[in-house]
Coordinates of C-alpha atoms and ligand atoms in Angstrom, one line a residue:
X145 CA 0.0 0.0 0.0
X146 CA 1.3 3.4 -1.1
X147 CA 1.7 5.5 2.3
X148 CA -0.2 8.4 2.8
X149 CA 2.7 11.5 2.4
X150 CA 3.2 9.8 -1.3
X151 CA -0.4 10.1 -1.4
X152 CA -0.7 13.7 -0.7
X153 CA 2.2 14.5 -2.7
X154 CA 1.4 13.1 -5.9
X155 CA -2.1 14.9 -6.4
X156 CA -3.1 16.1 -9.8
X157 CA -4.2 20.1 -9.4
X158 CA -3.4 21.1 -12.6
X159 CA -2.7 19.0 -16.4
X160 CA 0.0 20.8 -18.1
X161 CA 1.4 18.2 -21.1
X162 CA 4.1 19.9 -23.0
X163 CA 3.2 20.7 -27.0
X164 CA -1.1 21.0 -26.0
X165 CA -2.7 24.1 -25.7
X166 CA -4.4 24.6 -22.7
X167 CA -7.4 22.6 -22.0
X168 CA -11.2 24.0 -21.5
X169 CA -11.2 23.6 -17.8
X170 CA -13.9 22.3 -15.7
X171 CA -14.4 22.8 -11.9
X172 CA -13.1 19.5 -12.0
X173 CA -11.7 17.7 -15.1
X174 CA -9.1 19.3 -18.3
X175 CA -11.0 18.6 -21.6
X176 CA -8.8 18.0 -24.4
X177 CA -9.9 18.0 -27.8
X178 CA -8.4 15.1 -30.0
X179 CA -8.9 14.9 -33.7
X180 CA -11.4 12.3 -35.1
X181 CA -14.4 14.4 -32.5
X182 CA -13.3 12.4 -29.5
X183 CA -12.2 14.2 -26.2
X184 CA -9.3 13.2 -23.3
X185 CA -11.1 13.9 -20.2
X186 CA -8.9 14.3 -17.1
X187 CA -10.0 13.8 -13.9
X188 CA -8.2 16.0 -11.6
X189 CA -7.9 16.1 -8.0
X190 CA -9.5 18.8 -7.6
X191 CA -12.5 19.0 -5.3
X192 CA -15.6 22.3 -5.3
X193 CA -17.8 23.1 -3.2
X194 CA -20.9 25.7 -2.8
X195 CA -19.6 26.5 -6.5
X196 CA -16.1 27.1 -5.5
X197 CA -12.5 25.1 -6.8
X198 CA -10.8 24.8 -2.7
X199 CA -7.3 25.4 -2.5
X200 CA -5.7 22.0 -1.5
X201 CA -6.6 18.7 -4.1
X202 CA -8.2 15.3 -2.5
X203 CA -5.4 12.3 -3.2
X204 CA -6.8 10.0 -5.9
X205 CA -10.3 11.8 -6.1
X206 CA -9.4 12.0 -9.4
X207 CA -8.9 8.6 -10.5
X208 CA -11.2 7.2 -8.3
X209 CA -14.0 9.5 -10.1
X210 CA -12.9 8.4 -13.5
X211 CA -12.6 4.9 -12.9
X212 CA -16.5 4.7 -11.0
X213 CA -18.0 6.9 -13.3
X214 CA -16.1 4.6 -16.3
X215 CA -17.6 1.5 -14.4
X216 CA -21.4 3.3 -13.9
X217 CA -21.5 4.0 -17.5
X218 CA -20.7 0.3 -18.6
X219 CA -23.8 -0.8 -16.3
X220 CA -26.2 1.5 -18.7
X221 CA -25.0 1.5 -22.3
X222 CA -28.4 -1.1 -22.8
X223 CA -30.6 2.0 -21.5
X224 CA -28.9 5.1 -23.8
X225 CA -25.6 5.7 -26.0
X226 CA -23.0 6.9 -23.6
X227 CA -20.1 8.9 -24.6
X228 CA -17.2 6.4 -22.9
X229 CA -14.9 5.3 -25.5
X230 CA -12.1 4.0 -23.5
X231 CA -9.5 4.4 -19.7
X232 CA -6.2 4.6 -20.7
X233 CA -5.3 5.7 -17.4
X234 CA -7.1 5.8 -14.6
X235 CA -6.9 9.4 -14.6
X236 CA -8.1 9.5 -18.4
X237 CA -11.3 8.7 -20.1
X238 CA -11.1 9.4 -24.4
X239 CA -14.8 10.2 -24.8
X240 CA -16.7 10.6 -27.9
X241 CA -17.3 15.0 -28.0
X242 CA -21.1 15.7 -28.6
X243 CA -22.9 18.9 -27.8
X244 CA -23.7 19.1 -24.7
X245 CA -27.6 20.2 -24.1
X246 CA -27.3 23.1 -21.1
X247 CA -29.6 21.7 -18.8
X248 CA -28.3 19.4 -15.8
X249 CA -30.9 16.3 -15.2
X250 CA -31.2 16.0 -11.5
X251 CA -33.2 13.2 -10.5
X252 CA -34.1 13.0 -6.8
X253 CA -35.5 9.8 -4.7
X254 CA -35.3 11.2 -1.0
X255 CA -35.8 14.9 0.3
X256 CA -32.6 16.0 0.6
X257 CA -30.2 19.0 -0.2
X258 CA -31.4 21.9 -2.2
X259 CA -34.9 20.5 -2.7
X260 CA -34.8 20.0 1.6
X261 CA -34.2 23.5 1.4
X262 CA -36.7 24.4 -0.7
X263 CA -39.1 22.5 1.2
X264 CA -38.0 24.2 4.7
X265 CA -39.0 27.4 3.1
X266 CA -42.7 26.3 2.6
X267 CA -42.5 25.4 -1.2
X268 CA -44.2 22.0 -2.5
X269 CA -42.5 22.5 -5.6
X270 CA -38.9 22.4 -7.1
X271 CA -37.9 23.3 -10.8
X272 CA -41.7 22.6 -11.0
X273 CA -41.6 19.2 -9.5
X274 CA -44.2 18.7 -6.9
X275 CA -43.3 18.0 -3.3
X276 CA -45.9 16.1 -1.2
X277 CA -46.6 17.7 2.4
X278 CA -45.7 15.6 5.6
X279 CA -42.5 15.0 4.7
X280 CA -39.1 15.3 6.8
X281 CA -35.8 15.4 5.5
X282 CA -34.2 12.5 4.2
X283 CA -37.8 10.9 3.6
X284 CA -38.5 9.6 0.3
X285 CA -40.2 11.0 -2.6
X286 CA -43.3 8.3 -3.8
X287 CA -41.7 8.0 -6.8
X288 CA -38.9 10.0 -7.9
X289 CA -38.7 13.5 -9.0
X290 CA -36.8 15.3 -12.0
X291 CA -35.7 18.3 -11.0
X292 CA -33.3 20.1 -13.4
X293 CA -31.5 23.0 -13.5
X294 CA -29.3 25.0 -16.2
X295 CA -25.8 24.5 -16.3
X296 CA -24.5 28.5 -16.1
X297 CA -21.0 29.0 -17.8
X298 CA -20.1 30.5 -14.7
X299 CA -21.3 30.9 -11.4
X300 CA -24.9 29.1 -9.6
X301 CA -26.8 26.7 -11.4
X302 CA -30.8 27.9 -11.4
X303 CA -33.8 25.6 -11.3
X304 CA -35.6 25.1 -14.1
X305 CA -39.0 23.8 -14.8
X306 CA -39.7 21.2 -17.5
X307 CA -42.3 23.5 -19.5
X308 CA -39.5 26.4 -19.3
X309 CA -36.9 24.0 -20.9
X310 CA -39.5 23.4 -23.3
X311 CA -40.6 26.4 -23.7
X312 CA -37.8 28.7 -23.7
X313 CA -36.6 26.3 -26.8
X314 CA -33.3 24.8 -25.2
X315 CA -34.5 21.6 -25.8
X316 CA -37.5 20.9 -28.0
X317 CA -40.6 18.8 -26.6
X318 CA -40.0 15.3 -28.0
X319 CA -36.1 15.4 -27.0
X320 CA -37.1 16.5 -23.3
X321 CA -39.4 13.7 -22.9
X322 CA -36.9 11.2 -23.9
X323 CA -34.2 12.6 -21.7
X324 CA -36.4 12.6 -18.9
X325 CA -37.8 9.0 -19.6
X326 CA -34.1 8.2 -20.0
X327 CA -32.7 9.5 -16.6
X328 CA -35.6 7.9 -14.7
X329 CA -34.4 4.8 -16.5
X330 CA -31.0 5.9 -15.4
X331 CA -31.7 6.4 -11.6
X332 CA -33.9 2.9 -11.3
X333 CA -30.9 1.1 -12.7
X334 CA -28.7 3.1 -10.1
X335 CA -31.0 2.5 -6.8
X336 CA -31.0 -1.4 -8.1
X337 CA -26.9 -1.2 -8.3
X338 CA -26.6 0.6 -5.3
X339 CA -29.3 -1.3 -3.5
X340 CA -27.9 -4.6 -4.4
X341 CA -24.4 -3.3 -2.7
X342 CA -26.1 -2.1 0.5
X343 CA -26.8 1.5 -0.5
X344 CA -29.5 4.2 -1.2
X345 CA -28.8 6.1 -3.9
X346 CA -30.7 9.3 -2.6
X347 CA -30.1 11.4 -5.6
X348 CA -27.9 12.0 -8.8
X349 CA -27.3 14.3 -11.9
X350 CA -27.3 13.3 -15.7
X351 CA -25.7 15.4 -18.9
X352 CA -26.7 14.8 -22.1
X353 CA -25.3 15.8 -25.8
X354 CA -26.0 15.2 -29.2
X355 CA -23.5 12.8 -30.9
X356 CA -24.7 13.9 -34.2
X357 CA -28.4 12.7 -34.1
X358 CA -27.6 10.5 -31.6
X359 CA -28.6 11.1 -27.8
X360 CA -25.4 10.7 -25.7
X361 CA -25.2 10.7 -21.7
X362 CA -22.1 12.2 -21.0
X363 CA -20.3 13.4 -18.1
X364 CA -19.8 11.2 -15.0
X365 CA -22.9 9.2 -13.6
X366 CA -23.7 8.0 -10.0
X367 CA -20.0 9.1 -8.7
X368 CA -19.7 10.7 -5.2
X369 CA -19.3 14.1 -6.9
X370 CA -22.6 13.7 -8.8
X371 CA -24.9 12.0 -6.6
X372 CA -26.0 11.2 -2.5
X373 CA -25.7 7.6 -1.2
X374 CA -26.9 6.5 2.1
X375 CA -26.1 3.7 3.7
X376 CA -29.3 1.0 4.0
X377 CA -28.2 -0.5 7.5
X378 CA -29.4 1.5 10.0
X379 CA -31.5 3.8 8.0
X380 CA -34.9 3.0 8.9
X381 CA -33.6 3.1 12.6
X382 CA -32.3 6.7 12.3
X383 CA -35.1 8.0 11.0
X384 CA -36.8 6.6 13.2
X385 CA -34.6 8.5 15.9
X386 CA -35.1 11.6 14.1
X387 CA -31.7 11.6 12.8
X388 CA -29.6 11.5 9.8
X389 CA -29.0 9.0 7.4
X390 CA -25.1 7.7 7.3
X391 CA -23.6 9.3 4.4
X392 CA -21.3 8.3 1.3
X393 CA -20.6 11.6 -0.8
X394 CA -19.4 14.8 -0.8
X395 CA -21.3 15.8 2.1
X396 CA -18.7 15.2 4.7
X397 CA -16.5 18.3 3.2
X398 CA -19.4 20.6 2.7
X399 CA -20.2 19.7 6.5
X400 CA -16.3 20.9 7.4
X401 CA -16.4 23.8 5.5
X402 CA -19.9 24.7 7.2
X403 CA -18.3 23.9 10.4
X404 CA -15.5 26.0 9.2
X405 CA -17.4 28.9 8.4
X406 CA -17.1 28.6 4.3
X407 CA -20.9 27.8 2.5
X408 CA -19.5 29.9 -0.3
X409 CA -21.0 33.4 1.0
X410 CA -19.7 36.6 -0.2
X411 CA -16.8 37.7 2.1
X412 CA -16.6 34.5 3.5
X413 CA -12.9 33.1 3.6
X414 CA -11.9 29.8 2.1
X415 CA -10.4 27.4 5.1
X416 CA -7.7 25.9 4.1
X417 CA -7.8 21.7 4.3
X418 CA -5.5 19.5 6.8
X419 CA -3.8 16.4 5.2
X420 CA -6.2 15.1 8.1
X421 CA -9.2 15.9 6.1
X422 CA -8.3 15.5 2.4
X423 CA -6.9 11.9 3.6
X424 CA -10.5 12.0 5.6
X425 CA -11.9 12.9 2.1
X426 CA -10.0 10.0 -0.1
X427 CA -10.8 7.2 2.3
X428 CA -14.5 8.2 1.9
X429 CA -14.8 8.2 -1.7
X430 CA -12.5 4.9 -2.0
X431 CA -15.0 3.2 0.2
X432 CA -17.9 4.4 -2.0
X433 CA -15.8 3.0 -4.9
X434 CA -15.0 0.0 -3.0
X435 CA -18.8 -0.9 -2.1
X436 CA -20.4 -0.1 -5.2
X437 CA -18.1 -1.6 -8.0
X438 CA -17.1 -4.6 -5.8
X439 CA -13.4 -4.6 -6.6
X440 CA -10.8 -3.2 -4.2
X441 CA -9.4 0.4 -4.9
X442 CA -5.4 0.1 -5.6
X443 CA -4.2 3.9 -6.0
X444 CA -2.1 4.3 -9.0
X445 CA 1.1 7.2 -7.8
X446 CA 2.0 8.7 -11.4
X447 CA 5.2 10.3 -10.4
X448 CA 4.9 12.7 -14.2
X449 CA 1.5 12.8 -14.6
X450 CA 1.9 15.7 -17.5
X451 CA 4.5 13.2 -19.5
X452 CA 2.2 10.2 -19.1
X453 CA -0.7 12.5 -20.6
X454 CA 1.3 14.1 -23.4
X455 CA 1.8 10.7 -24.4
X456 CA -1.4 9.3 -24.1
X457 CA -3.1 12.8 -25.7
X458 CA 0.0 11.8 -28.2
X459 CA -1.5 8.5 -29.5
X460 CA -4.7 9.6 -30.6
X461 CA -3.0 12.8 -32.4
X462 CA -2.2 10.5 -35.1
Ligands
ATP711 N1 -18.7 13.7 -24.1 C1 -18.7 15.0 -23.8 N2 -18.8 15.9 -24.8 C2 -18.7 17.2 -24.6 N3 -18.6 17.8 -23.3 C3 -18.5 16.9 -22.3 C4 -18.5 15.5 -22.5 N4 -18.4 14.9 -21.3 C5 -18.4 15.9 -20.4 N5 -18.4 17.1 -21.0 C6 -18.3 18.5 -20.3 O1 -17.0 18.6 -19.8 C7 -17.0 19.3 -18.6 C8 -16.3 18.5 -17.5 O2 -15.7 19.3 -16.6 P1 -16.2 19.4 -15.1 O3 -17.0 18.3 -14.7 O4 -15.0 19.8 -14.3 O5 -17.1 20.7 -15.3 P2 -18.1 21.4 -14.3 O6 -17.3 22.3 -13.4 O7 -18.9 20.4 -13.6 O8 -18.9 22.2 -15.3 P3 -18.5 23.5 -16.1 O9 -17.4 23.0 -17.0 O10 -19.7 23.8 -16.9 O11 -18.1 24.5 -15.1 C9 -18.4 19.7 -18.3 O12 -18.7 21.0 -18.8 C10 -19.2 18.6 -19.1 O13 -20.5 19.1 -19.5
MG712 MG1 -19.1 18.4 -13.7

């Protein structure tokens, strides 16, 4: 087992490969364009929250991201194209590039997060999906909602209702329907994965292009940064309690930073992370990795992760 300084020391921030111009870069992943309309996709170790990039990188996040989301996709290519061509690198995914529709497809299964918060407020309605009364948080929706927002170039995401999407002419009627019959698709097959490995998956987000005329999910699916698990053991009995479910996601560091005084507020200052916490941070997501795709996680230490790239992103410039 790799020890924990080498951990910390090899994270990827930033891809630089010498002789590529600089990638269009994500919160998270370095998008390379490679001829042929495919894409290198780099998972980074770079974690956001409340919207912002924080300062220190999670060891392996990156890789662990690529590799689950590479795994999720493979469990769905029977329910809708996906854009996963092939890994090679843990850190890499070549993708095929399709044009992405600006709208991100949350589907929820349990009150939780922004549509809790919605809910506090009084609202039975989010991006014009209707809330039942009676509920508390972490209780689950009858069946589950679609709730999606836009996907802003910068800055906050904004909820979006279905008939606005339609509407406004992002995406036109018959296209919406089948992305939204495709992500509830999406999200049954998910729960059955996750259920099947212990889990709840509470919640999750889908992106969809065009691949030509083709319908392509893109993007990562059911990963820690895209989606809420809870653990099944001991949920009924928590709730029962009146208290929180067990989670497997990126909650834990949005709960430090609250705890820290960071939800992303103007003025607010960014706390830095401890090695404690990033290391806090790996070991969750590993576990997620570990319990949904069944195989253990082995972290792979890249001492020149540019090199290795520029030779990868080399191979398919031919
Ligand atoms: N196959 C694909 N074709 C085109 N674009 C894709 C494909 N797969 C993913 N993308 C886009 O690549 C980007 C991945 O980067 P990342 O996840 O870091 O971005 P983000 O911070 O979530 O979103 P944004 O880039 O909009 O700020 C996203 O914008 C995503 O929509
Ligand atoms: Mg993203």
């Amino acid at each position: 087992m790799v020890n924990t300084d080498e951990l910390l020391a090899h994270c990827i921030s930033l891809s630089n490969p010498e002789g590529f111009d600089d990638p269009r870069r994500g919160k998270v992943r370095d998008v390379y364009a490679l001829p042929g309309d495919k894409l290198a996709i780099v998972s980074t170790d770079r974690i956001s929250a409340y919207d912002h990039i924080l300062g220190e990188p999670i060891p392996c996040k990156g890789q662990i991201l690529n590799l689950m989301a590479a795994w999720s996709l493979r469990q769905v290519q029977d329910i809708v194209p996906v854009h996963l061509i092939e890994v090679p690198h843990p850190n890499i995914t070549i993708a095929k590039k399709c044009s992405p529709i600006a709208v991100e497809v949350v589907v929820r299964g349990h009150l939780t997060g922004h549509a809790w918060r919605q809910y506090q407020k009084g609202l039975r309605s989010v991006s014009g999906a209707a809330m039942p009364d009676g509920l508390r948080e972490f209780d689950p929706f009858p069946e589950p909602i679609i709730t999606p927002t836009t996907k802003a170039e910068a800055g906050h995401d904004e909820d979006i209702s279905a008939e606005q999407i339609v509407a406004s002419g992002l995406i036109s009627e018959p296209v919406w329907k089948k992305i939204s019959q495709t992500a509830l698709q999406l999200f049954e097959r998910g729960r059955k994965i996750a259920a099947s490995r212990g889990l709840i998956l509470a919640d999750t987000k889908y992106e969809f292009g065009f691949n030509g005329q083709t319908l392509t999910l893109i993007d990562e699916i059911h990963t820690p940064d895209s989606s809420r698990y809870f653990y099944q053991e001991g949920f009924d009995e928590l709730r029962a309690a009146g208290k929180a479910p067990v989670q497997l996601s990126k909650e834990y560091i949005r709960e430090w930073l609250r705890e820290n005084g960071f939800t992303g507020q103007p003025g607010e200052v960014m706390p830095q992370l401890p090695d404690e916490i990033r290391l806090n941070v790996f070991q969750k997501y590993a576990r997620l990795y570990e319990q949904i795709t069944g195989e253990a996680f082995t972290p792979v230490i890249t001492p020149d992760f540019d090199y290795t790239l520029a030779a990868v992103l080399n191979k398919f410039m031919a």
